[in-house]
Structures are given as structure tokens and as C-alpha cells.
PDB file of C-alpha atoms in Angstrom:
ATOM      1  CA  GLU A   1      78.853 -71.043 247.607  1.00  0.00           C
ATOM      2  CA  GLU A   2      79.282 -72.064 251.373  1.00  0.00           C
ATOM      3  CA  SER A   3      76.930 -74.716 252.982  1.00  0.00           C
ATOM      4  CA  PRO A   4      75.041 -73.373 255.852  1.00  0.00           C
ATOM      5  CA  ARG A   5      77.404 -74.641 258.577  1.00  0.00           C
ATOM      6  CA  PRO A   6      77.167 -72.226 261.777  1.00  0.00           C
ATOM      7  CA  THR A   7      80.298 -70.857 263.125  1.00  0.00           C
ATOM      8  CA  ARG A   8      79.004 -71.739 266.719  1.00  0.00           C
ATOM      9  CA  PRO A   9      76.342 -74.451 266.257  1.00  0.00           C
ATOM     10  CA  ASP A  10      76.073 -74.794 269.970  1.00  0.00           C
ATOM     11  CA  ARG A  11      74.508 -71.295 269.993  1.00  0.00           C
ATOM     12  CA  ARG A  12      71.780 -72.088 268.027  1.00  0.00           C
ATOM     13  CA  PRO A  13      68.661 -73.392 269.669  1.00  0.00           C
ATOM     14  CA  THR A  14      67.219 -77.040 269.626  1.00  0.00           C
ATOM     15  CA  LEU A  15      63.444 -77.396 268.764  1.00  0.00           C
ATOM     16  CA  ALA A  16      62.803 -78.450 272.411  1.00  0.00           C
ATOM     17  CA  LYS A  17      64.495 -75.311 273.765  1.00  0.00           C
ATOM     18  CA  LEU A  18      62.441 -73.109 271.483  1.00  0.00           C
ATOM     19  CA  GLU A  19      59.045 -74.941 272.568  1.00  0.00           C
ATOM     20  CA  ILE A  20      60.118 -74.450 276.198  1.00  0.00           C
ATOM     21  CA  GLU A  21      61.276 -70.690 275.926  1.00  0.00           C
ATOM     22  CA  THR A  22      59.065 -69.040 273.426  1.00  0.00           C
ATOM     23  CA  GLN A  23      55.809 -67.444 274.808  1.00  0.00           C
ATOM     24  CA  CYS A  24      53.411 -69.104 272.421  1.00  0.00           C
ATOM     25  CA  SER A  25      51.826 -72.691 271.761  1.00  0.00           C
ATOM     26  CA  ALA A  26      53.849 -75.239 269.992  1.00  0.00           C
ATOM     27  CA  HIS A  27      51.450 -74.879 266.927  1.00  0.00           C
ATOM     28  CA  GLU A  28      52.143 -70.961 266.689  1.00  0.00           C
ATOM     29  CA  LEU A  29      55.895 -71.657 266.909  1.00  0.00           C
ATOM     30  CA  HIS A  30      55.961 -74.204 264.117  1.00  0.00           C
ATOM     31  CA  ALA A  31      53.718 -71.889 262.071  1.00  0.00           C
ATOM     32  CA  ALA A  32      56.309 -69.061 262.605  1.00  0.00           C
ATOM     33  CA  MET A  33      59.143 -71.182 261.948  1.00  0.00           C
ATOM     34  CA  GLN A  34      57.466 -72.365 258.449  1.00  0.00           C
ATOM     35  CA  ARG A  35      56.602 -68.818 257.720  1.00  0.00           C
ATOM     36  CA  TYR A  36      60.291 -67.491 258.286  1.00  0.00           C
ATOM     37  CA  ARG A  37      61.612 -70.817 256.378  1.00  0.00           C
ATOM     38  CA  ALA A  38      63.635 -71.892 259.403  1.00  0.00           C
ATOM     39  CA  ILE A  39      66.015 -74.736 258.580  1.00  0.00           C
ATOM     40  CA  GLU A  40      67.235 -77.596 260.900  1.00  0.00           C
ATOM     41  CA  VAL A  41      71.041 -78.105 260.707  1.00  0.00           C
ATOM     42  CA  ARG A  42      72.384 -81.101 262.710  1.00  0.00           C
ATOM     43  CA  GLY A  43      69.574 -80.817 265.240  1.00  0.00           C
ATOM     44  CA  ARG A  44      69.616 -76.843 265.753  1.00  0.00           C
ATOM     45  CA  TRP A  45      67.506 -74.255 264.174  1.00  0.00           C
ATOM     46  CA  CYS A  46      68.421 -71.213 262.180  1.00  0.00           C
ATOM     47  CA  MET A  47      67.548 -69.260 259.135  1.00  0.00           C
ATOM     48  CA  LEU A  48      69.663 -69.251 256.090  1.00  0.00           C
ATOM     49  CA  ASP A  49      71.491 -65.955 255.108  1.00  0.00           C
ATOM     50  CA  PRO A  50      69.056 -64.199 252.497  1.00  0.00           C
ATOM     51  CA  GLN A  51      71.579 -63.953 249.702  1.00  0.00           C
ATOM     52  CA  PHE A  52      72.690 -67.626 250.092  1.00  0.00           C
ATOM     53  CA  GLU A  53      69.121 -68.795 250.102  1.00  0.00           C
ATOM     54  CA  THR A  54      68.427 -66.604 247.008  1.00  0.00           C
ATOM     55  CA  ASP A  55      71.584 -68.370 245.353  1.00  0.00           C
ATOM     56  CA  VAL A  56      70.320 -71.881 246.227  1.00  0.00           C
ATOM     57  CA  VAL A  57      66.768 -71.083 244.795  1.00  0.00           C
ATOM     58  CA  GLU A  58      68.093 -69.682 241.682  1.00  0.00           C
ATOM     59  CA  SER A  59      70.399 -72.570 241.155  1.00  0.00           C
ATOM     60  CA  ILE A  60      67.307 -75.114 241.701  1.00  0.00           C
ATOM     61  CA  LEU A  61      65.423 -73.100 239.108  1.00  0.00           C
ATOM     62  CA  ALA A  62      67.940 -72.869 236.572  1.00  0.00           C
ATOM     63  CA  LEU A  63      68.627 -76.487 237.080  1.00  0.00           C
ATOM     64  CA  ALA A  64      64.969 -77.267 236.535  1.00  0.00           C
ATOM     65  CA  VAL A  65      65.310 -75.355 233.262  1.00  0.00           C
ATOM     66  CA  GLU A  66      68.514 -77.043 232.144  1.00  0.00           C
ATOM     67  CA  GLN A  67      67.182 -80.580 232.770  1.00  0.00           C
ATOM     68  CA  ASP A  68      63.475 -79.856 231.715  1.00  0.00           C
ATOM     69  CA  TRP A  69      62.017 -80.762 234.909  1.00  0.00           C
ATOM     70  CA  PRO A  70      58.334 -79.817 235.321  1.00  0.00           C
ATOM     71  CA  LEU A  71      58.066 -77.361 238.332  1.00  0.00           C
ATOM     72  CA  ASP A  72      55.363 -79.729 239.752  1.00  0.00           C
ATOM     73  CA  ALA A  73      57.838 -82.726 240.092  1.00  0.00           C
ATOM     74  CA  ILE A  74      61.218 -81.460 241.137  1.00  0.00           C
ATOM     75  CA  PRO A  75      63.213 -84.860 241.828  1.00  0.00           C
ATOM     76  CA  LEU A  76      65.042 -83.949 245.057  1.00  0.00           C
ATOM     77  CA  ALA A  77      67.837 -86.670 244.903  1.00  0.00           C
ATOM     78  CA  ASP A  78      68.651 -85.795 241.333  1.00  0.00           C
ATOM     79  CA  ALA A  79      68.721 -81.855 242.374  1.00  0.00           C
ATOM     80  CA  VAL A  80      71.148 -82.663 245.259  1.00  0.00           C
ATOM     81  CA  SER A  81      73.273 -84.635 242.999  1.00  0.00           C
ATOM     82  CA  TYR A  82      73.851 -81.972 240.745  1.00  0.00           C
ATOM     83  CA  LEU A  83      74.303 -79.071 242.919  1.00  0.00           C
ATOM     84  CA  GLU A  84      76.543 -80.851 245.479  1.00  0.00           C
ATOM     85  CA  PRO A  85      79.322 -80.305 246.544  1.00  0.00           C
ATOM     86  CA  GLN A  86      78.619 -76.626 245.758  1.00  0.00           C
ATOM     87  CA  ILE A  87      75.680 -76.497 247.891  1.00  0.00           C
ATOM     88  CA  ASP A  88      74.803 -78.706 250.903  1.00  0.00           C
ATOM     89  CA  GLU A  89      72.261 -81.283 250.520  1.00  0.00           C
ATOM     90  CA  THR A  90      70.195 -80.057 253.679  1.00  0.00           C
ATOM     91  CA  ALA A  91      70.057 -76.438 252.014  1.00  0.00           C
ATOM     92  CA  VAL A  92      69.139 -78.095 248.668  1.00  0.00           C
ATOM     93  CA  ARG A  93      66.319 -79.954 249.917  1.00  0.00           C
ATOM     94  CA  HIS A  94      64.898 -77.234 252.516  1.00  0.00           C
ATOM     95  CA  CYS A  95      64.842 -74.661 249.701  1.00  0.00           C
ATOM     96  CA  VAL A  96      62.828 -76.866 247.597  1.00  0.00           C
ATOM     97  CA  ARG A  97      60.361 -77.680 250.362  1.00  0.00           C
ATOM     98  CA  THR A  98      59.914 -73.860 251.471  1.00  0.00           C
ATOM     99  CA  HIS A  99      59.184 -73.028 247.646  1.00  0.00           C
ATOM    100  CA  SER A 100      56.813 -75.924 247.465  1.00  0.00           C
ATOM    101  CA  ILE A 101      53.155 -76.726 247.706  1.00  0.00           C
ATOM    102  CA  ALA A 102      54.269 -78.436 251.199  1.00  0.00           C
ATOM    103  CA  ALA A 103      55.639 -75.373 252.542  1.00  0.00           C
ATOM    104  CA  PHE A 104      52.633 -74.670 254.994  1.00  0.00           C
ATOM    105  CA  ALA A 105      51.593 -78.476 255.353  1.00  0.00           C
ATOM    106  CA  PRO A 106      50.861 -79.565 258.911  1.00  0.00           C
ATOM    107  CA  TRP A 107      54.255 -79.593 260.915  1.00  0.00           C
ATOM    108  CA  ASP A 108      55.196 -83.222 260.628  1.00  0.00           C
ATOM    109  CA  ALA A 109      54.325 -83.377 256.966  1.00  0.00           C
ATOM    110  CA  TRP A 110      56.354 -80.388 256.464  1.00  0.00           C
ATOM    111  CA  ARG A 111      59.497 -81.891 258.110  1.00  0.00           C
ATOM    112  CA  ALA A 112      59.109 -84.846 256.086  1.00  0.00           C
ATOM    113  CA  ALA A 113      58.668 -83.097 252.904  1.00  0.00           C
ATOM    114  CA  ALA A 114      62.236 -82.712 252.568  1.00  0.00           C
ATOM    115  CA  THR A 115      62.824 -86.423 252.232  1.00  0.00           C
ATOM    116  CA  GLN A 116      60.132 -87.153 249.465  1.00  0.00           C
ATOM    117  CA  ALA A 117      61.258 -88.231 246.066  1.00  0.00           C
ATOM    118  CA  GLU A 118      59.574 -85.343 244.162  1.00  0.00           C
ATOM    119  CA  LEU A 119      58.220 -81.825 245.161  1.00  0.00           C
ATOM    120  CA  ALA A 120      55.748 -79.653 243.368  1.00  0.00           C
ATOM    121  CA  LEU A 121      56.807 -76.037 243.341  1.00  0.00           C
ATOM    122  CA  ASP A 122      54.281 -73.591 244.435  1.00  0.00           C
ATOM    123  CA  PRO A 123      53.843 -71.075 241.548  1.00  0.00           C
ATOM    124  CA  ARG A 124      53.076 -68.207 244.184  1.00  0.00           C
ATOM    125  CA  ALA A 125      56.163 -69.076 246.072  1.00  0.00           C
ATOM    126  CA  ILE A 126      58.290 -68.538 243.224  1.00  0.00           C
ATOM    127  CA  SER A 127      56.620 -65.505 242.330  1.00  0.00           C
ATOM    128  CA  ARG A 128      57.444 -64.238 245.832  1.00  0.00           C
ATOM    129  CA  PHE A 129      60.806 -65.544 245.546  1.00  0.00           C
ATOM    130  CA  ARG A 130      61.582 -63.463 242.513  1.00  0.00           C
ATOM    131  CA  ALA A 131      60.063 -60.559 244.054  1.00  0.00           C
ATOM    132  CA  ARG A 132      62.185 -60.993 247.213  1.00  0.00           C
ATOM    133  CA  ALA A 133      65.270 -61.723 245.121  1.00  0.00           C
ATOM    134  CA  MET A 134      64.676 -58.403 243.155  1.00  0.00           C
ATOM    135  CA  LEU A 135      64.420 -56.371 246.471  1.00  0.00           C
ATOM    136  CA  LEU A 136      67.323 -57.833 247.905  1.00  0.00           C
ATOM    137  CA  GLU A 137      69.469 -56.508 244.976  1.00  0.00           C
ATOM    138  CA  THR A 138      67.626 -53.104 245.152  1.00  0.00           C
ATOM    139  CA  ALA A 139      65.487 -51.983 247.756  1.00  0.00           C
ATOM    140  CA  ALA A 140      63.472 -49.441 245.989  1.00  0.00           C
ATOM    141  CA  TRP A 141      62.170 -49.630 242.359  1.00  0.00           C
ATOM    142  CA  PRO A 142      59.975 -47.395 240.122  1.00  0.00           C
ATOM    143  CA  LYS A 143      56.541 -49.431 240.127  1.00  0.00           C
ATOM    144  CA  ASP A 144      56.493 -49.919 236.252  1.00  0.00           C
ATOM    145  CA  VAL A 145      60.179 -51.003 236.254  1.00  0.00           C
ATOM    146  CA  PHE A 146      59.504 -53.514 238.989  1.00  0.00           C
ATOM    147  CA  TYR A 147      56.576 -55.135 237.657  1.00  0.00           C
ATOM    148  CA  GLU A 148      58.191 -55.382 234.067  1.00  0.00           C
ATOM    149  CA  ALA A 149      61.310 -57.134 235.421  1.00  0.00           C
ATOM    150  CA  TRP A 150      59.277 -59.371 237.936  1.00  0.00           C
ATOM    151  CA  ALA A 151      57.296 -60.805 235.218  1.00  0.00           C
ATOM    152  CA  ASP A 152      60.191 -61.488 232.963  1.00  0.00           C
ATOM    153  CA  GLY A 153      62.024 -63.022 235.868  1.00  0.00           C
ATOM    154  CA  LEU A 154      59.189 -65.705 236.230  1.00  0.00           C
ATOM    155  CA  PRO A 155      59.136 -69.127 234.526  1.00  0.00           C
ATOM    156  CA  ASN A 156      56.436 -69.767 231.871  1.00  0.00           C
ATOM    157  CA  GLY A 157      52.902 -69.878 233.329  1.00  0.00           C
ATOM    158  CA  VAL A 158      53.681 -68.020 236.317  1.00  0.00           C
ATOM    159  CA  GLU A 159      52.378 -64.671 236.672  1.00  0.00           C
ATOM    160  CA  VAL A 160      52.831 -61.781 238.796  1.00  0.00           C
ATOM    161  CA  CYS A 161      50.226 -61.107 241.576  1.00  0.00           C
ATOM    162  CA  ASP A 162      49.983 -58.046 243.778  1.00  0.00           C
ATOM    163  CA  ALA A 163      49.299 -60.263 246.908  1.00  0.00           C
ATOM    164  CA  ASP A 164      52.813 -61.906 246.412  1.00  0.00           C
ATOM    165  CA  LEU A 165      54.411 -58.757 247.757  1.00  0.00           C
ATOM    166  CA  GLU A 166      52.584 -58.889 250.941  1.00  0.00           C
ATOM    167  CA  GLY A 167      54.919 -58.935 253.927  1.00  0.00           C
ATOM    168  CA  GLN A 168      57.840 -58.205 251.515  1.00  0.00           C
ATOM    169  CA  ALA A 169      57.356 -54.648 250.264  1.00  0.00           C
ATOM    170  CA  VAL A 170      55.099 -51.761 250.233  1.00  0.00           C
ATOM    171  CA  LEU A 171      53.937 -49.490 247.524  1.00  0.00           C
ATOM    172  CA  LEU A 172      54.647 -45.788 247.981  1.00  0.00           C
ATOM    173  CA  PRO A 173      52.338 -43.363 246.158  1.00  0.00           C
ATOM    174  CA  ALA A 174      53.679 -40.846 243.639  1.00  0.00           C
ATOM    175  CA  ASP A 175      54.977 -37.453 245.083  1.00  0.00           C
ATOM    176  CA  ALA A 176      56.884 -34.277 243.770  1.00  0.00           C
ATOM    177  CA  CYS A 177      60.044 -36.280 243.404  1.00  0.00           C
ATOM    178  CA  ALA A 178      59.063 -39.578 242.050  1.00  0.00           C
ATOM    179  CA  GLY A 179      56.207 -41.915 240.750  1.00  0.00           C
ATOM    180  CA  PRO A 180      55.009 -44.946 242.505  1.00  0.00           C
ATOM    181  CA  THR A 181      57.562 -46.787 243.998  1.00  0.00           C
ATOM    182  CA  VAL A 182      57.971 -50.470 245.242  1.00  0.00           C
ATOM    183  CA  ARG A 183      60.153 -50.285 248.405  1.00  0.00           C
ATOM    184  CA  ALA A 184      61.111 -53.528 250.263  1.00  0.00           C
ATOM    185  CA  LEU A 185      60.013 -53.887 253.760  1.00  0.00           C
ATOM    186  CA  PRO A 186      60.399 -57.736 254.922  1.00  0.00           C
ATOM    187  CA  VAL A 187      58.191 -58.625 257.641  1.00  0.00           C
ATOM    188  CA  GLU A 188      61.027 -60.656 259.289  1.00  0.00           C
ATOM    189  CA  SER A 189      63.073 -57.337 259.645  1.00  0.00           C
ATOM    190  CA  MET A 190      60.135 -55.816 261.921  1.00  0.00           C
ATOM    191  CA  PRO A 191      61.022 -55.169 265.480  1.00  0.00           C
ATOM    192  CA  ALA A 192      58.958 -57.229 267.731  1.00  0.00           C
ATOM    193  CA  SER A 193      57.632 -54.149 269.934  1.00  0.00           C
ATOM    194  CA  PRO A 194      54.271 -53.148 268.549  1.00  0.00           C
ATOM    195  CA  ALA A 195      54.964 -49.340 269.470  1.00  0.00           C
ATOM    196  CA  VAL A 196      58.395 -49.717 267.665  1.00  0.00           C
ATOM    197  CA  ARG A 197      56.995 -51.519 264.764  1.00  0.00           C
ATOM    198  CA  PHE A 198      54.056 -49.046 264.181  1.00  0.00           C
ATOM    199  CA  GLY A 199      56.412 -46.026 264.552  1.00  0.00           C
ATOM    200  CA  LEU A 200      58.712 -47.581 261.837  1.00  0.00           C
ATOM    201  CA  LEU A 201      55.459 -48.524 259.592  1.00  0.00           C
ATOM    202  CA  PHE A 202      54.231 -44.971 259.727  1.00  0.00           C
ATOM    203  CA  GLY A 203      57.632 -43.627 259.054  1.00  0.00           C
ATOM    204  CA  VAL A 204      57.640 -45.451 255.581  1.00  0.00           C
ATOM    205  CA  LYS A 205      54.137 -44.500 254.706  1.00  0.00           C
ATOM    206  CA  PRO A 206      51.787 -42.184 256.785  1.00  0.00           C
ATOM    207  CA  ALA A 207      48.662 -43.899 255.613  1.00  0.00           C
ATOM    208  CA  TRP A 208      47.858 -47.654 255.421  1.00  0.00           C
ATOM    209  CA  SER A 209      44.938 -49.951 254.351  1.00  0.00           C
ATOM    210  CA  MET A 210      44.220 -52.676 256.750  1.00  0.00           C
ATOM    211  CA  ARG A 211      45.143 -54.942 254.035  1.00  0.00           C
ATOM    212  CA  GLU A 212      48.654 -53.336 253.605  1.00  0.00           C
ATOM    213  CA  LEU A 213      49.096 -53.706 257.372  1.00  0.00           C
ATOM    214  CA  ALA A 214      47.871 -57.038 257.988  1.00  0.00           C
ATOM    215  CA  PRO A 215      51.086 -58.917 257.118  1.00  0.00           C
ATOM    216  CA  TYR A 216      52.898 -56.876 259.584  1.00  0.00           C
ATOM    217  CA  LEU A 217      50.497 -57.771 262.286  1.00  0.00           C
ATOM    218  CA  THR A 218      50.155 -61.462 262.176  1.00  0.00           C
ATOM    219  CA  GLU A 219      52.487 -62.536 265.038  1.00  0.00           C
ATOM    220  CA  MET A 220      51.586 -59.443 267.404  1.00  0.00           C
ATOM    221  CA  VAL A 221      47.547 -60.189 267.466  1.00  0.00           C
ATOM    222  CA  ALA A 222      46.658 -61.693 270.734  1.00  0.00           C
ATOM    223  CA  PRO A 223      44.534 -64.642 271.112  1.00  0.00           C
ATOM    224  CA  GLY A 224      40.871 -63.608 270.994  1.00  0.00           C
ATOM    225  CA  LYS A 225      41.578 -60.080 269.644  1.00  0.00           C
ATOM    226  CA  THR A 226      41.512 -58.453 266.283  1.00  0.00           C
ATOM    227  CA  ALA A 227      44.166 -56.857 263.885  1.00  0.00           C
ATOM    228  CA  GLU A 228      41.989 -53.699 263.939  1.00  0.00           C
ATOM    229  CA  ALA A 229      41.730 -53.694 267.643  1.00  0.00           C
ATOM    230  CA  LEU A 230      45.586 -53.741 267.592  1.00  0.00           C
ATOM    231  CA  VAL A 231      45.980 -51.074 265.234  1.00  0.00           C
ATOM    232  CA  LEU A 232      43.612 -48.592 266.765  1.00  0.00           C
ATOM    233  CA  GLN A 233      45.824 -48.665 269.729  1.00  0.00           C
ATOM    234  CA  TYR A 234      48.685 -46.987 267.730  1.00  0.00           C
ATOM    235  CA  ALA A 235      46.707 -45.342 264.832  1.00  0.00           C
ATOM    236  CA  ARG A 236      43.323 -43.673 264.097  1.00  0.00           C
ATOM    237  CA  CYS A 237      40.869 -44.278 261.347  1.00  0.00           C
ATOM    238  CA  VAL A 238      40.406 -41.887 258.488  1.00  0.00           C
ATOM    239  CA  VAL A 239      37.413 -42.378 256.243  1.00  0.00           C
ATOM    240  CA  ALA A 240      37.511 -40.841 252.749  1.00  0.00           C
ATOM    241  CA  ASN A 241      34.837 -39.458 250.840  1.00  0.00           C
ATOM    242  CA  ASP A 242      34.512 -42.784 248.767  1.00  0.00           C
ATOM    243  CA  GLY A 243      34.117 -44.723 251.922  1.00  0.00           C
ATOM    244  CA  THR A 244      37.417 -46.217 252.061  1.00  0.00           C
ATOM    245  CA  TYR A 245      39.389 -46.609 255.217  1.00  0.00           C
ATOM    246  CA  THR A 246      43.027 -45.851 256.107  1.00  0.00           C
ATOM    247  CA  TYR A 247      45.049 -45.823 259.233  1.00  0.00           C
ATOM    248  CA  VAL A 248      47.334 -43.016 260.278  1.00  0.00           C
ATOM    249  CA  ALA A 249      49.464 -42.561 263.151  1.00  0.00           C
ATOM    250  CA  ARG A 250      47.879 -41.051 266.337  1.00  0.00           C
ATOM    251  CA  ALA A 251      48.980 -37.209 266.970  1.00  0.00           C
TER     252      ALA A 251
END
């Protein structure tokens, strides 16, 4: 395993540069950085390689089992001691933080969380991590196979939840060739352009509920606007006989 050392650290932005150059408020920027699990390395910000991040979290969870640490009290210094030098201290502390109940704390508290003595892992974050790791390994799964393997890969007391797939995968309905399928669709891989993003989404699946679309819209909804108003610029609403609403691409 290699530590998250950038090849050209000078090309990665500082927080001050991000706050100046991004077209959003500092609060919105910080929230996005937390949501995408951004990491600070020597004063500059980036994201961990997905496979490296997966390996780090897997190592932390395996260590917790080996050392009989409760998931609500992971000792950060001990975790670093056991995992170094194979894994950089910054990466260990960061990955515990981003999968803990402090993951969406206020910005200053979030930054400070990595220096705490202990952190409590968030069961929902662990569930999302396991789903993300499975989808990184195989992008499309038969639904029943995925859910069974997902449940088997979680620690005792942590259960699967459909909401943990939001922004990570989409459920494709059965067709003539296959049964229901869980397909990877990470929000961080989405294009920034709304038109291009909606084109991609409707290319993956022709009809979406608003709940399914919501995780892919968060950063595109302008202040004072609604997600539905944005969707209706690129889609039309279809009402089924049972009163449910779905959205399909405009002709």
C-alpha cells in the first residue's frame, strides 16, 4: 500500500484557493468537501484513490475485529500505530473520520475530529462503504446476490438499508435478458453540466422517481429553486394509474 503522496503536490489546491475560485459560498464548498471525503495532505486538498480508500477502510475494520475494539470507540492513535508504515497516518485518521458520526459535523469540528483520541464509526457509513467496495469490484450485480453479499459483509449489528445506495448505485428493473440489477452509478463521477448529466442518467434508466434522482441533483439546484423545477427543464413527469410520479427524458 502506498501513502497518499501526490506526485505534483503544487498542482493540488489549498483551501484558500478553493474558497476564492469556486462559485459557491464557503459553507457550500465545505459541505461538498465533506460529502466527497476530501483529504488535506501537507496543506493541499485532494481525494483518495477509490481503491486505496477501500483498502484503508478494510484494514481499519479488520483491525477493529482483531483487537476487539467496539465500533463506537475506535482509538485513532492505536489504529495508526498498528497500520503504519504500510498506511500513512493521515490516511488512517481521515478514513476513520469520514466513516464516523463526525463525518458531517460542522466544518471546524470535522477538521478537528481526526485528532481526537477516539471516534465512533457510523453504522450507515459502514454500510455505504461496504456497498461502495462491492460496486468498485463489480459494477453490476443481480439484486438478490448483491443484497445477500452486502449483508454478509457487514459487522454484527449493522443492517443493509436501501437508502445507503443513494448516490452510489441505481436499481435497474428486470427485462427480457436479466432480473433486477444493482448498477454502480457514483454521484462523484457525474458530469457537472446539467444537460450532460441528465442525458447520462436517462441513458442508464429511462424512468426515475424523484427520490432516485435527488442524490444526483444536490449540487445543481440553485438557491431558492427546487429539485423538481430543475428536473422539469430536462424531463417530463408521467403519472401512473396508481398515482405515482416518474420522470422521463423530454422527446
